[in-house]
Coordinates of C-alpha atoms in Angstrom, one line a residue:
M264 CA 12.7 -42.0 -18.7
V265 CA 17.8 -41.9 -18.6
F266 CA 17.4 -37.9 -18.8
A267 CA 14.8 -37.9 -16.6
F268 CA 16.8 -39.2 -13.4
I269 CA 19.8 -37.4 -14.7
M270 CA 17.9 -34.4 -14.1
T271 CA 16.4 -35.3 -10.5
L272 CA 19.8 -36.6 -9.8
G273 CA 21.1 -33.5 -10.4
R274 CA 18.3 -31.5 -8.5
N275 CA 19.6 -33.4 -5.4
I276 CA 23.0 -32.4 -5.7
G277 CA 25.1 -29.8 -3.5
S278 CA 28.0 -30.0 -5.6
S279 CA 27.7 -27.2 -8.6
N280 CA 30.5 -29.0 -10.4
R281 CA 29.0 -32.1 -10.4
W282 CA 25.9 -30.4 -11.8
R283 CA 28.2 -28.5 -14.5
L284 CA 29.4 -32.0 -15.0
L285 CA 25.5 -33.6 -15.2
V286 CA 24.9 -30.8 -17.7
L287 CA 28.0 -31.8 -20.0
A288 CA 27.5 -34.6 -19.8
L289 CA 24.0 -33.7 -21.1
A290 CA 25.2 -31.5 -23.8
A291 CA 27.1 -34.9 -25.5
F292 CA 23.5 -36.6 -26.3
G293 CA 22.7 -33.4 -27.9
V294 CA 20.1 -32.5 -25.3
S295 CA 20.4 -29.0 -23.1
A296 CA 18.6 -27.6 -19.7
H297 CA 17.4 -24.4 -18.3
V298 CA 16.4 -23.2 -14.9
D299 CA 14.1 -20.6 -14.5
Y300 CA 16.0 -18.8 -12.2
G301 CA 12.2 -17.2 -11.2
G302 CA 9.9 -20.2 -10.6
G303 CA 12.8 -22.5 -9.8
D304 CA 11.7 -25.6 -12.4
Y305 CA 13.8 -27.7 -14.7
H306 CA 13.3 -27.1 -18.3
Y307 CA 13.9 -28.2 -21.7
Y308 CA 15.2 -24.8 -24.2
W309 CA 12.5 -26.6 -27.0
D310 CA 9.9 -25.9 -24.3
Y311 CA 11.0 -21.7 -25.1
D312 CA 11.8 -19.6 -27.7
F313 CA 14.5 -17.1 -25.9
P314 CA 18.2 -17.9 -25.9
P315 CA 20.0 -20.1 -22.0
Y316 CA 21.0 -19.3 -19.2
P317 CA 24.1 -18.3 -18.3
P318 CA 26.7 -19.6 -15.7
F319 CA 25.7 -18.5 -12.6
A320 CA 28.3 -16.8 -11.6
P321 CA 28.2 -16.8 -6.6
Y322 CA 26.1 -13.8 -5.2
L323 CA 27.6 -12.1 -2.0
P324 CA 25.3 -10.5 -0.3
V325 CA 26.7 -7.3 0.9
R326 CA 25.3 -4.7 3.5
P327 CA 24.4 -0.9 3.1
N328 CA 26.3 1.7 3.6
Y329 CA 24.3 4.5 3.3
P330 CA 24.6 7.3 1.9
G331 CA 26.9 5.9 -1.0
G332 CA 24.9 3.0 -1.0
P333 CA 26.0 -1.1 -0.9
P334 CA 30.4 -2.0 -0.8
M335 CA 31.3 -1.7 -4.5
P336 CA 33.1 -4.2 -6.5
P337 CA 35.9 -1.9 -8.7
S338 CA 33.6 -1.7 -11.9
I339 CA 31.4 0.5 -10.6
P340 CA 32.2 4.0 -10.8
P341 CA 32.1 5.9 -7.6
R342 CA 29.7 8.1 -5.8
P343 CA 30.1 11.2 -8.7
P344 CA 30.7 14.9 -7.4
S345 CA 28.1 16.5 -6.0
P346 CA 26.5 19.4 -8.4
P347 CA 27.1 22.6 -6.6
P348 CA 23.6 23.1 -3.8
L349 CA 22.0 26.5 -5.7
L350 CA 20.5 26.8 -9.1
E351 CA 20.6 30.4 -8.6
Y352 CA 19.5 33.2 -11.6
Q353 CA 16.4 31.5 -12.2
T354 CA 14.2 33.5 -13.9
I355 CA 9.6 32.2 -14.0
H356 CA 7.7 32.9 -17.0
T357 CA 3.7 33.1 -16.4
S358 CA 2.3 32.1 -19.7
M359 CA -1.0 34.1 -19.5
A360 CA 0.4 37.3 -21.2
T361 CA 3.2 37.6 -23.3
D362 CA 6.6 38.3 -21.4
M363 CA 5.3 37.9 -18.1
C364 CA 7.8 37.3 -15.2
V365 CA 6.8 35.3 -11.6
S366 CA 7.9 38.5 -9.4
V367 CA 7.9 39.0 -5.2
G368 CA 4.9 41.8 -4.4
A369 CA 6.4 43.7 -2.2
P370 CA 10.4 45.0 -1.7
L371 CA 9.5 44.0 2.7
F372 CA 8.6 39.9 2.8
G373 CA 6.6 38.3 5.1
R374 CA 3.3 36.8 5.6
N375 CA 1.4 39.0 3.9
I376 CA 4.3 39.4 0.8
R377 CA 2.2 37.8 -1.9
L378 CA 3.5 36.0 -5.4
I379 CA 2.5 38.3 -8.9
Q380 CA 2.9 38.1 -12.3
M381 CA 4.5 41.6 -13.1
P382 CA 6.5 41.8 -17.8
C383 CA 9.7 41.2 -17.5
D384 CA 12.8 43.4 -16.6
A385 CA 16.4 41.5 -16.6
K386 CA 17.3 44.3 -14.2
D387 CA 14.2 43.5 -11.8
A388 CA 16.1 41.6 -9.0
S389 CA 12.4 40.4 -7.2
Q390 CA 12.2 38.8 -10.8
S391 CA 15.5 36.6 -10.4
F392 CA 14.9 33.5 -7.4
V393 CA 17.6 31.1 -6.7
F394 CA 17.1 27.1 -6.2
Y395 CA 17.7 23.7 -4.0
H396 CA 16.3 20.3 -4.3
V397 CA 15.7 19.0 -1.1
G398 CA 15.4 15.3 -2.8
G399 CA 13.3 13.1 -5.4
G400 CA 12.9 16.1 -8.1
Y401 CA 10.9 18.7 -4.7
Y402 CA 13.2 22.0 -5.0
R403 CA 12.9 25.5 -2.0
I404 CA 12.8 28.4 -4.1
M405 CA 13.9 31.8 -2.8
P406 CA 14.2 35.0 -4.4
S407 CA 18.2 36.3 -4.9
I408 CA 17.4 39.6 -3.1
R409 CA 17.9 37.7 0.1
K410 CA 19.4 34.4 -1.3
Q411 CA 18.8 31.6 1.5
K412 CA 17.0 34.1 4.3
F413 CA 13.1 34.4 3.0
C414 CA 11.3 30.7 0.9
W415 CA 8.3 30.1 -0.9
T416 CA 6.0 28.4 1.5
A417 CA 2.6 27.1 0.8
S418 CA 0.4 28.2 3.3
D419 CA -2.6 25.0 4.6
T420 CA -6.2 25.6 2.8
A421 CA -8.0 23.0 1.6
P422 CA -7.7 22.1 -1.7
D423 CA -11.0 23.6 -2.7
D424 CA -9.4 26.8 -1.7
R425 CA -7.7 29.3 -3.3
A426 CA -4.3 28.6 -1.0
R427 CA -1.8 31.5 -1.0
V428 CA 1.6 31.5 -1.7
F429 CA 4.4 33.3 0.8
L430 CA 7.4 35.1 1.2
E431 CA 7.9 33.3 5.0
R432 CA 12.2 32.6 6.4
C433 CA 12.8 29.2 5.8
S434 CA 13.3 26.9 8.3
D435 CA 16.6 25.2 9.2
G436 CA 16.2 21.4 7.7
G437 CA 13.5 20.3 6.0
N438 CA 10.0 21.9 5.6
A439 CA 7.8 20.6 3.7
T440 CA 5.6 23.7 3.1
Q441 CA 8.4 25.3 1.8
E442 CA 9.1 22.0 -0.7
F443 CA 7.6 22.2 -4.7
F444 CA 7.4 19.6 -7.3
I445 CA 8.0 20.7 -10.0
N446 CA 6.9 18.9 -13.0
P447 CA 7.9 19.1 -16.6
I448 CA 4.9 18.9 -18.7
P449 CA 4.7 16.0 -21.2
Q450 CA 5.5 17.3 -24.7
S451 CA 6.4 20.6 -24.0
T452 CA 8.5 23.2 -22.8
G453 CA 6.0 23.8 -19.7
W454 CA 6.2 23.1 -15.6
E455 CA 4.0 22.6 -13.2
I456 CA 5.4 24.1 -9.6
K457 CA 3.6 21.6 -6.7
P458 CA 3.4 22.2 -3.3
R459 CA 4.3 19.3 -1.6
T460 CA 1.3 19.0 1.1
D461 CA -0.6 18.4 -1.0
L462 CA 0.5 17.4 -5.1
R463 CA -3.5 18.2 -6.6
L464 CA -2.1 21.4 -6.0
C465 CA -0.9 23.3 -8.7
L466 CA 0.0 27.4 -8.6
D467 CA -1.9 28.7 -11.0
V468 CA -2.5 32.5 -11.9
T469 CA -5.5 33.6 -10.0
S470 CA -9.1 33.8 -12.2
A471 CA -5.9 33.4 -15.7
S472 CA -5.7 36.9 -15.7
E473 CA -3.0 38.7 -18.0
A474 CA -2.8 41.5 -16.7
A475 CA 0.5 42.7 -14.2
G476 CA 0.0 42.7 -10.5
A477 CA -1.9 39.6 -10.9
V478 CA -1.8 37.2 -7.2
L479 CA -0.7 33.5 -7.8
Q480 CA -2.3 31.5 -5.9
L481 CA -2.5 27.5 -5.5
S482 CA -5.3 26.3 -6.6
L483 CA -7.3 22.6 -8.5
C484 CA -4.5 21.4 -10.9
L485 CA -6.5 21.2 -14.0
G486 CA -4.9 17.1 -15.3
Q487 CA -3.6 17.1 -18.5
L488 CA -5.2 20.4 -19.7
Y489 CA -2.1 21.5 -19.0
T490 CA -4.0 24.9 -19.2
Y491 CA -1.6 28.5 -19.8
E492 CA -2.9 29.5 -15.7
Q493 CA -1.0 26.5 -14.9
R494 CA 2.3 26.7 -17.2
F495 CA 5.0 27.5 -16.2
E496 CA 8.1 28.6 -18.3
L497 CA 12.4 27.9 -17.3
P498 CA 14.6 29.6 -19.7
N499 CA 16.8 29.3 -17.8
F500 CA 16.3 25.8 -15.5
N501 CA 18.6 22.3 -16.0
P502 CA 18.1 20.7 -13.1
A503 CA 20.8 18.1 -14.0
R504 CA 22.9 21.4 -13.5
L505 CA 21.7 20.6 -9.6
V506 CA 20.0 17.0 -9.3
Q507 CA 22.9 14.2 -8.5
P508 CA 23.1 11.9 -11.7
Q509 CA 21.8 9.0 -11.2
K510 CA 23.3 5.6 -12.1
V511 CA 21.8 2.2 -11.8
V512 CA 24.0 -0.7 -11.2
T513 CA 23.5 -4.1 -11.4
S514 CA 24.1 -6.6 -9.1
T515 CA 24.9 -9.7 -11.5
G516 CA 27.4 -7.7 -14.2
A517 CA 28.0 -4.7 -11.7
K518 CA 27.1 -3.1 -15.5
C519 CA 24.7 -0.5 -15.5
I520 CA 21.3 -0.1 -17.3
T521 CA 21.5 1.4 -20.5
L522 CA 19.9 3.2 -23.7
P523 CA 22.0 2.8 -26.7
T524 CA 22.2 5.8 -29.2
G525 CA 21.6 5.3 -32.6
G526 CA 19.3 3.6 -34.7
G527 CA 16.0 4.9 -33.2
N528 CA 16.6 2.0 -29.7
N529 CA 14.5 3.1 -27.4
L530 CA 15.6 -0.6 -25.5
F531 CA 17.1 -0.5 -22.1
E532 CA 20.1 -2.9 -22.2
Q533 CA 23.8 -3.3 -19.6
Y534 CA 27.4 -2.2 -20.1
D535 CA 30.5 -0.6 -19.1
C536 CA 29.0 2.1 -16.4
D537 CA 32.4 4.4 -18.2
A538 CA 31.5 2.5 -21.3
D539 CA 30.5 4.7 -24.6
T540 CA 30.0 8.2 -23.0
Q541 CA 27.1 9.1 -26.4
R542 CA 24.8 6.0 -23.8
I543 CA 22.8 7.4 -22.2
N544 CA 23.3 6.0 -18.5
S545 CA 22.5 8.9 -16.0
F546 CA 18.7 9.2 -14.6
I547 CA 16.7 11.2 -12.7
F548 CA 14.1 10.1 -9.7
L549 CA 11.4 12.4 -9.6
S550 CA 9.2 10.9 -6.5
T551 CA 5.2 10.8 -7.9
G552 CA 4.2 9.5 -3.4
G553 CA 3.7 6.6 -2.2
G554 CA 7.1 5.3 -2.8
F555 CA 6.9 5.7 -5.9
Y556 CA 9.1 7.3 -9.0
R557 CA 9.3 8.4 -12.4
I558 CA 12.8 7.4 -13.9
V559 CA 13.7 10.4 -16.0
T560 CA 17.5 11.6 -18.2
T561 CA 19.7 13.7 -17.7
S562 CA 19.3 14.9 -20.6
D563 CA 15.2 14.5 -21.2
M564 CA 13.7 14.6 -18.1
R565 CA 9.5 14.8 -20.3
K566 CA 10.7 10.8 -21.2
C567 CA 10.8 8.3 -18.7
W568 CA 11.2 4.1 -18.2
T569 CA 8.4 2.2 -19.4
V570 CA 6.5 -0.5 -19.6
G571 CA 4.9 -0.4 -22.8
G572 CA 3.8 -3.6 -24.8
P573 CA -0.6 -4.8 -24.9
D574 CA -0.5 -6.8 -21.7
P575 CA 2.7 -4.7 -19.5
S576 CA 1.5 -7.3 -16.5
A577 CA 3.0 -10.4 -18.7
N578 CA 6.6 -11.8 -18.2
R579 CA 10.0 -10.6 -21.2
I580 CA 8.4 -7.5 -21.7
R581 CA 11.1 -4.8 -22.2
L582 CA 11.9 -1.5 -20.9
T583 CA 11.7 1.3 -22.9
L584 CA 12.8 5.4 -23.2
E585 CA 8.7 7.0 -24.0
D586 CA 7.1 10.7 -24.3
C587 CA 6.3 10.4 -19.8
I588 CA 2.7 10.4 -18.9
N589 CA 2.1 12.2 -15.9
T590 CA -0.2 9.8 -14.6
A591 CA 0.2 6.0 -16.3
S592 CA 1.3 3.8 -14.2
N593 CA 2.9 1.6 -15.9
Q594 CA 6.0 4.8 -16.3
Q595 CA 5.8 4.6 -12.1
F596 CA 8.4 2.6 -10.4
M597 CA 8.4 1.2 -6.4
L598 CA 11.4 1.0 -4.9
V599 CA 12.4 -1.5 -2.2
A600 CA 15.7 -2.0 -0.1
Q601 CA 16.1 -5.8 -0.1
E602 CA 20.8 -7.8 0.5
G603 CA 22.4 -4.1 0.1
G604 CA 20.3 -3.3 -3.2
W605 CA 17.2 -1.7 -4.1
I606 CA 14.2 -4.1 -6.5
L607 CA 12.2 -1.1 -9.4
K608 CA 8.4 -2.7 -9.2
T609 CA 6.1 -1.5 -11.3
K610 CA 3.3 0.1 -10.3
Y611 CA 0.4 -1.3 -11.9
N612 CA 1.6 -4.0 -10.5
L613 CA 3.3 -5.2 -8.1
D614 CA 4.3 -9.0 -8.9
R615 CA 6.5 -7.0 -11.9
C616 CA 10.2 -6.3 -11.4
V617 CA 12.9 -4.2 -13.5
D618 CA 15.6 -7.5 -14.2
V619 CA 18.7 -7.7 -16.4
Q620 CA 17.8 -10.7 -18.6
W621 CA 19.1 -14.5 -17.6
A622 CA 21.2 -13.2 -14.6
S623 CA 23.8 -11.6 -17.5
H624 CA 27.2 -10.6 -17.6
S625 CA 27.8 -9.1 -21.2
D626 CA 27.2 -6.3 -22.4
G627 CA 23.6 -6.1 -24.3
A628 CA 22.3 -8.1 -22.3
P629 CA 18.6 -6.8 -22.1
I630 CA 17.0 -5.1 -19.5
W631 CA 13.2 -7.0 -19.5
I632 CA 9.5 -7.2 -16.6
Y633 CA 10.3 -10.4 -14.8
F634 CA 7.2 -11.2 -12.1
C635 CA 8.9 -10.7 -8.6
N636 CA 11.2 -13.1 -7.1
L637 CA 13.7 -11.5 -5.1
T638 CA 17.2 -13.0 -6.6
P639 CA 19.5 -11.0 -8.1
A640 CA 19.7 -9.9 -11.5
Q641 CA 16.0 -7.8 -9.4
R642 CA 18.2 -6.1 -7.6
F643 CA 20.1 -2.6 -8.5
L644 CA 22.6 -0.7 -6.7
L645 CA 22.0 2.9 -6.5
P646 CA 24.6 5.3 -5.5
G647 CA 24.2 8.9 -4.5
F648 CA 20.8 7.6 -4.2
E649 CA 18.7 10.6 -2.3
P650 CA 15.6 10.1 -1.8
V651 CA 12.0 12.1 -0.3
L652 CA 12.4 12.0 4.0
Q653 CA 9.0 12.1 6.1
Q654 CA 8.9 13.3 9.6
F655 CA 6.0 11.6 12.2
V656 CA 4.7 14.6 13.7
F657 CA 2.7 14.2 16.5
A658 CA 0.2 16.5 17.9
S659 CA -0.5 18.0 21.8
N660 CA -3.7 18.6 23.4
S661 CA -3.1 22.5 22.4
S662 CA -2.8 21.6 18.5
S663 CA 0.3 24.3 19.3
R664 CA 3.4 22.3 20.6
T665 CA 4.4 19.2 18.6
S666 CA 7.1 16.0 18.7
C667 CA 8.4 14.2 16.2
V668 CA 9.9 10.6 16.5
D669 CA 13.3 10.4 17.0
Y670 CA 15.8 8.1 17.7
A671 CA 18.2 9.7 19.2
P672 CA 16.4 13.0 21.3
Q673 CA 18.4 15.4 23.6
K674 CA 16.8 14.1 26.9
P675 CA 15.8 10.6 26.3
V676 CA 13.2 9.3 28.5
K677 CA 13.3 7.7 31.8
D678 CA 14.8 3.5 32.3
L679 CA 15.6 3.9 29.0
D680 CA 17.8 0.8 29.1
N681 CA 15.1 -1.1 31.0
V682 CA 12.7 -0.3 28.5
H683 CA 15.2 -1.8 25.7
R684 CA 16.2 -5.3 27.4
L685 CA 12.7 -6.5 28.9
F686 CA 12.1 -5.6 24.7
F687 CA 15.0 -6.0 22.4
N688 CA 17.6 -6.9 25.0
N689 CA 18.9 -9.6 22.2
L690 CA 19.2 -6.8 19.4
E691 CA 21.3 -3.6 18.5
A692 CA 18.4 -1.4 18.6
Y693 CA 17.5 1.9 18.9
L694 CA 14.3 2.2 20.6
L695 CA 12.0 6.0 18.8
Q696 CA 11.9 8.5 21.4
T697 CA 10.0 11.2 20.8
G698 CA 11.3 15.8 21.1
P699 CA 10.9 18.6 20.0
C700 CA 11.3 19.1 16.8
N701 CA 13.8 19.8 14.5
S702 CA 13.7 19.2 10.1
S703 CA 17.3 19.4 10.4
A704 CA 17.9 16.4 12.6
G705 CA 19.0 13.5 11.2
S706 CA 17.6 11.5 14.0
Q707 CA 13.9 12.4 12.5
T708 CA 13.8 11.8 9.1
F709 CA 12.8 8.4 7.9
F710 CA 12.7 7.0 4.0
L711 CA 8.4 4.8 3.8
I712 CA 8.8 2.4 1.5
R713 CA 6.5 -0.5 0.3
A714 CA 7.6 -3.9 2.2
S715 CA 8.7 -6.6 0.1
G716 CA 6.8 -9.5 -0.1
K717 CA 4.4 -10.9 -3.0
L718 CA 1.2 -9.5 -0.6
S719 CA 2.4 -6.5 -0.4
G720 CA -0.5 -4.8 -0.1
P721 CA -0.8 -1.6 1.6
Y722 CA 2.7 -2.0 4.0
Y723 CA 4.9 0.0 4.8
R724 CA 8.5 -0.4 6.0
I725 CA 9.9 2.3 7.7
L726 CA 14.3 3.1 6.8
S727 CA 16.1 5.7 9.1
G728 CA 17.3 8.2 7.0
S729 CA 20.2 8.0 7.7
D730 CA 21.0 4.7 7.2
F731 CA 18.6 2.2 5.5
R732 CA 20.1 -0.6 7.1
K733 CA 17.5 0.0 9.6
C734 CA 14.6 -0.7 10.0
W735 CA 10.7 0.6 12.5
S736 CA 10.1 -2.9 14.1
V737 CA 8.3 -4.0 17.3
P738 CA 9.2 -7.2 19.0
V739 CA 8.1 -9.5 18.4
E740 CA 8.1 -10.8 22.1
V741 CA 6.7 -9.3 24.6
G742 CA 8.2 -8.6 28.0
N743 CA 7.2 -9.4 31.1
P744 CA 4.0 -6.5 32.3
R745 CA 4.4 -6.9 35.9
Q746 CA 8.0 -6.3 35.1
M747 CA 8.4 -3.1 33.2
N748 CA 4.9 -1.9 35.7
S749 CA 6.9 -1.4 38.4
T750 CA 10.4 -0.9 37.1
S751 CA 9.5 2.4 34.3
G752 CA 5.4 2.0 34.5
Y753 CA 5.8 1.9 30.7
T754 CA 3.1 -1.3 31.1
G755 CA 0.7 -2.6 28.4
L756 CA 3.0 -0.6 26.1
S757 CA 5.0 -2.0 23.1
P758 CA 7.4 0.0 22.4
V759 CA 9.1 1.3 19.1
A760 CA 13.2 1.0 17.6
L761 CA 15.7 0.5 14.9
V762 CA 16.6 -2.4 14.4
E763 CA 18.1 -4.4 11.2
C764 CA 16.0 -4.8 8.2
N765 CA 15.0 -7.7 8.3
E766 CA 12.2 -8.6 5.0
S767 CA 10.7 -11.1 6.1
D768 CA 10.5 -9.7 9.5
I769 CA 6.3 -8.7 9.4
A770 CA 7.0 -6.4 12.5
Q771 CA 9.4 -4.8 10.3
E772 CA 5.7 -3.4 8.6
F773 CA 3.2 -1.0 9.5
V774 CA -0.5 0.5 8.6
L775 CA -1.3 3.6 7.8
L776 CA -4.7 5.3 7.7
Q777 CA -6.3 8.2 7.4
D778 CA -8.1 9.3 11.0
Y779 CA -11.5 10.9 10.0
V780 CA -12.3 11.2 13.4
A781 CA -9.5 13.2 14.9
A782 CA -9.0 15.5 11.7
T783 CA -5.3 15.6 12.0
G784 CA -4.3 13.8 9.3
W785 CA -2.9 9.4 10.4
V786 CA -2.8 6.1 12.6
L787 CA 0.2 3.9 12.5
Y788 CA -0.5 0.3 12.9
S789 CA 2.0 -2.1 13.0
R790 CA 1.1 -5.0 10.7
L791 CA 1.9 -8.0 14.4
L792 CA 0.3 -6.3 16.1
P793 CA -3.9 -5.6 16.3
G794 CA -5.9 -3.1 17.4
K795 CA -2.4 -1.5 18.2
C796 CA -1.5 2.2 17.4
L797 CA 1.1 4.2 17.6
A798 CA 0.6 6.3 20.5
N799 CA 2.9 9.4 22.2
T800 CA 3.5 8.5 25.7
R801 CA 4.9 10.0 27.9
G802 CA 8.0 10.9 24.9
L803 CA 8.1 6.7 23.8
T804 CA 7.2 6.3 20.8
A805 CA 5.4 2.8 21.0
F806 CA 1.8 1.3 20.4
E807 CA -0.7 1.1 22.9
N808 CA -4.8 0.2 22.2
C809 CA -6.2 2.6 19.4
K810 CA -9.1 4.6 20.6
A811 CA -10.6 6.6 17.8
G812 CA -10.0 10.5 18.1
K813 CA -7.0 9.8 21.6
P814 CA -5.0 12.9 20.3
S815 CA -1.4 11.0 21.4
Q816 CA -1.9 8.6 18.6
A817 CA -3.2 11.0 15.5
L818 CA 0.0 12.0 13.7
R819 CA 1.1 14.3 10.5
L820 CA 3.1 13.7 8.1
P821 CA 4.0 16.4 6.8
G822 CA 4.6 15.8 2.3
F823 CA 3.7 12.8 3.0
N824 CA 1.9 12.0 -0.2
P825 CA 0.0 7.8 -0.5

């Protein structure tokens, strides 16, 4: 009873020093207490079989500072220098016949020029390609003979048809039809090549032909069969020379998630980032769609972060490194921005997060999976992280002219200041408008992540691709409709703006559903505004009453894979 009274008293004492004195007093009686940082309940050590919880160091949240991530303590290594932007003189071998290579079908490039397989010839410039990393494992592939002038381009064709890959002049900036995911095939030396526009498709040799001149096409991936017509060898391809190596830094101890080497140990722990160079602490994040990533080592892209055990949904499951299985949900993690860092949630259970055991500051502390609780032990810094970014495209009635969501278009809408004053008067907000699509414009690219709450459901949060501190938001308090009508003509609308991110604000959560009526892609809904759909209204991006098949509400999301 005395101990219970002391525990109750300690719960109500605000001073951390007094609480430590209480713990010392308990220790004098041969009793120790533990704070379970996940649930907030107090437990005695004889209840559980795990090491004591270390003294908790105060955590001061920091704001993000894109692109290098949040301000970092001195012990965290700075962002490494960027690797060379291009990987040149790459040959791509097909697997249908001995010594066959991918080749450009003709010396003059254009929409009718396709890729074919021909006998490999080191002197044939048409068999040499340049790789440019876009982000998340996506690449542009360009013939060396016209470097950076023409790009592999995927045709827009239904997945049950045989889609073409042809050469077209490279776009200025990003273009989803000119981006390809180069996926390592597990337990082999081969690779799959998939178009970003539809990851269900794979590059293959038509009719599994062994003949010279056989055309390459895109057809439905054959899954785990990894048949030879969809398997390619890249003898000189080393992504670590092209992709920014990624450190995963703990918020609690400013240490790196690390794989100790030797003894066959495949369990992740935390260590100083610049300690033993034999340890593995550099990784590559490969996008698998919908905000999820596979995390592989720079030394072996066929080894993945894995949550193992008979019941991976259980708490306190160690994080390990295992052979990759492309369809395994226990090898995919969702990134959620939170208080200047990132939370890594498991795909198979979004209520489980990567966690530093007991928020330890010590070298060798295990990395495991724990139920998500938004504590510093689950917040990680990713210096130099390069996510896959997304454009939001509206098509006109003719479908020949498009416009993109843009927070800084060259021609702002009229009465912009008035709209801002009525809806976001007390906030630093950048109203979302639309402008001619320009794939190189940073104001038109965004980063989609799942909502961070336990009941995240299908909700997305949409961050600025140039500043991860800013999120899409609808106004919580709607302006005066009469005043809106008389001043700007935007009555009945709820405009969208970029504001400071707030993980608990449902005004910053949205739902994406495929639009089967208009057959043009997607419709975006706001969680806060039921029955409202995102629309392009005279240059202003705003929510209005949903209407099935309305062209101004039809979105295209090039390269989006939910």
